[in-house]
Short mmCIF file of C-alpha atoms in Angstrom, two decimals:
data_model
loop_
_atom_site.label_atom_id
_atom_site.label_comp_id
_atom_site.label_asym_id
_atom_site.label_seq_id
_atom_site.Cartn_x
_atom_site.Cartn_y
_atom_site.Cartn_z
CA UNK S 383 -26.45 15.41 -19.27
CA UNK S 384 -25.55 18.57 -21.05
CA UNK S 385 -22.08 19.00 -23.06
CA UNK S 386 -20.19 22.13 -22.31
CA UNK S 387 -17.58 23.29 -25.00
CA UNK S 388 -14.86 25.12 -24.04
CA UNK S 389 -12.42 27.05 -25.30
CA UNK S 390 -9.02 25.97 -24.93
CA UNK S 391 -7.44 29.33 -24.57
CA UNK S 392 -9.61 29.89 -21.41
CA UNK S 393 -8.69 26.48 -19.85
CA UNK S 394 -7.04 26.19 -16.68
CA UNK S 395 -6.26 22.55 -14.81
CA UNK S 396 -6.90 23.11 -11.31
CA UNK S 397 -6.53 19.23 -10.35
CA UNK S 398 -6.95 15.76 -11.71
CA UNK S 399 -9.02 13.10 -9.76
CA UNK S 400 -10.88 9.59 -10.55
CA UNK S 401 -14.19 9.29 -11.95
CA UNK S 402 -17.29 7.81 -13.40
CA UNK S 403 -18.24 7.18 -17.32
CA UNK S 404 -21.94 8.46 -17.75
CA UNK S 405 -22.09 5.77 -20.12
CA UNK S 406 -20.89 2.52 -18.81
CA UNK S 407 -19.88 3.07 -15.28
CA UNK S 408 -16.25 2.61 -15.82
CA UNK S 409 -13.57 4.34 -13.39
CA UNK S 410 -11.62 6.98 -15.76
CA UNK S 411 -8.98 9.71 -14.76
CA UNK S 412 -10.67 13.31 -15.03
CA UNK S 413 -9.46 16.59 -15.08
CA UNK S 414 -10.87 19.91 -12.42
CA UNK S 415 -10.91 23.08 -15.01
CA UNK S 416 -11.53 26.27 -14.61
CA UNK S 417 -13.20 28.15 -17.72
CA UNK S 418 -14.97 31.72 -18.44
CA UNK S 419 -15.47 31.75 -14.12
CA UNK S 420 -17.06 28.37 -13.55
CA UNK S 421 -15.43 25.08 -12.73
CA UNK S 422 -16.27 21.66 -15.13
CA UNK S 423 -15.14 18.42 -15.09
CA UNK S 424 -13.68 17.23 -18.24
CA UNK S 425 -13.15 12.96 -18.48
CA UNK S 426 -12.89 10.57 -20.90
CA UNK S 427 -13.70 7.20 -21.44
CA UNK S 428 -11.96 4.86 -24.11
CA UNK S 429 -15.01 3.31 -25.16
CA UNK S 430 -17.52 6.61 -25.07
CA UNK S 431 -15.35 9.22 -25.73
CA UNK S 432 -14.93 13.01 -23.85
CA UNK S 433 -17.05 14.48 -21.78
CA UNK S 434 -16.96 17.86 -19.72
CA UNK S 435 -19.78 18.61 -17.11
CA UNK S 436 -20.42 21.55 -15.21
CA UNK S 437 -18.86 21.10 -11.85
CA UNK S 438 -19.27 23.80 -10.07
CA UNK S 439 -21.33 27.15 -10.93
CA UNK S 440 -18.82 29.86 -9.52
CA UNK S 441 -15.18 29.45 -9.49
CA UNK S 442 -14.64 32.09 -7.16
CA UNK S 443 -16.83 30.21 -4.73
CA UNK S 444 -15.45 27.35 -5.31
CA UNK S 445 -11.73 28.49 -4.54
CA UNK S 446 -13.03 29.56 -0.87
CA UNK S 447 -14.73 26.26 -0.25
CA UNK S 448 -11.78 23.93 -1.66
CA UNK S 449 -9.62 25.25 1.31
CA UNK S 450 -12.05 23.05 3.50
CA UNK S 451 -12.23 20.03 0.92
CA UNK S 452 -9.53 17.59 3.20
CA UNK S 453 -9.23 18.17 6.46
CA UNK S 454 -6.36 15.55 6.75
CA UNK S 455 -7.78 13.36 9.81
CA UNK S 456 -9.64 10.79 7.73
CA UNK S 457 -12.02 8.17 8.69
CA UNK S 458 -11.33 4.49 10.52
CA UNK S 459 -13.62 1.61 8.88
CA UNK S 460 -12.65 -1.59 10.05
CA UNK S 461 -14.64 -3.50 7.20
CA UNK S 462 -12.11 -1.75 4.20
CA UNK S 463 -8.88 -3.49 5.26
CA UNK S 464 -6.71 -2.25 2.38
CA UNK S 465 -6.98 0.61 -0.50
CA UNK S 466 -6.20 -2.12 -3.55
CA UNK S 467 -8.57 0.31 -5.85
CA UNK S 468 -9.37 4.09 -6.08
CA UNK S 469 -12.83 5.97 -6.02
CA UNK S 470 -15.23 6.14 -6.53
CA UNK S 471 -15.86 2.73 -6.27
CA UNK S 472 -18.53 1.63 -3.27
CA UNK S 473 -16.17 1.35 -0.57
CA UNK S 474 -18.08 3.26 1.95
CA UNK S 475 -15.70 5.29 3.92
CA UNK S 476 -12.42 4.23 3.68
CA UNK S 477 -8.59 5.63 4.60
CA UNK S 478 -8.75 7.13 0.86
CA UNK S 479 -11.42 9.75 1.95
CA UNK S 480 -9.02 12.52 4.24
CA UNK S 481 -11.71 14.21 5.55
CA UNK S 482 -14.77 13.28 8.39
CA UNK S 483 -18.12 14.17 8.46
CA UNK S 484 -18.38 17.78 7.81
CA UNK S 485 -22.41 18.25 8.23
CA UNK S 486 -24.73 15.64 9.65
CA UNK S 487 -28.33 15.63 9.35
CA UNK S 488 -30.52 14.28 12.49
CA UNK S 489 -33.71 14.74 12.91
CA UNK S 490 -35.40 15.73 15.98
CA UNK S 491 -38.80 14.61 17.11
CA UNK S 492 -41.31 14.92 20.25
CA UNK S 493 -42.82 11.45 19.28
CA UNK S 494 -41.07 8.03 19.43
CA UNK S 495 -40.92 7.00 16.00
CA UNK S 496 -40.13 3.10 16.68
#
C-alpha cells in the first residue's frame, strides 16, 4: 500500500465513515478528503498509527457518481436480525447498506453448464 502525504492547507472533509486497519483488521473511524483534485481516505488505527490511501482518482468524477451512492430503499436479509455492529464487518447485506444492487453480472450461455 502506498502512503500519500498531504498537505493540510489543501484538505477538505467530504464525509467520515467506518473502516478497515491494513494492519490488523480492526474496525476504525476514517475520514473522505478531498486534496490537489483526487479523493483519499485518511484512518487511523491506535495500535498502527495513520494512514491515507488513494480513494478515488478524480474528485470531480467522484462528486457526479456520489449523487447515486444511496439510493435510500435498502436491502431485506432475513438472516441479519439486528444492526448491533457497523461495517464493514461480514454481514452480507444488511438494513445498514441503503442502497440495492446497482449492476449485476450474469452470464449468458448456449450450452447447459450443469
Amino acid at each position: 500500500m502506498e502512503e500519500v502525504a498531504l498537505k493540510k492547507e489543501e484538505v477538505k472533509v467530504l464525509s467520515t465513515t467506518t473502516s478497515v486497519c491494513p494492519e490488523c483488521n480492526a474496525v476504525i473511524p476514517a475520514e473522505i478528503i478531498e486534496s490537489d483534485g483526487k479523493i483519499f481516505m485518511k484512518k487511523t488505527c491506535p495500535a498502527h498509527g495513520e494512514f491515507t490511501e488513494l480513494y478515488f482518482g478524480d474528485a470531480e468524477m467522484y462528486h457526479r457518481f456520489s449523487k447515486y451512492a444511496h439510493d435510500g430503499k435498502g436491502v431485506s436479509n432475513p438472516q441479519v436480525k439486528e444492526l448491533g455492529y457497523t461495517c464493514p464487518l461480514n454481514c452480507g447485506l444488511c438494513p445498514g447498506h441503503m442502497s440495492h444492487t446497482a449492476l449485476a453480472n450474469i452470464v449468458v450461455t448456449n450450452r447447459c453448464n450443469l
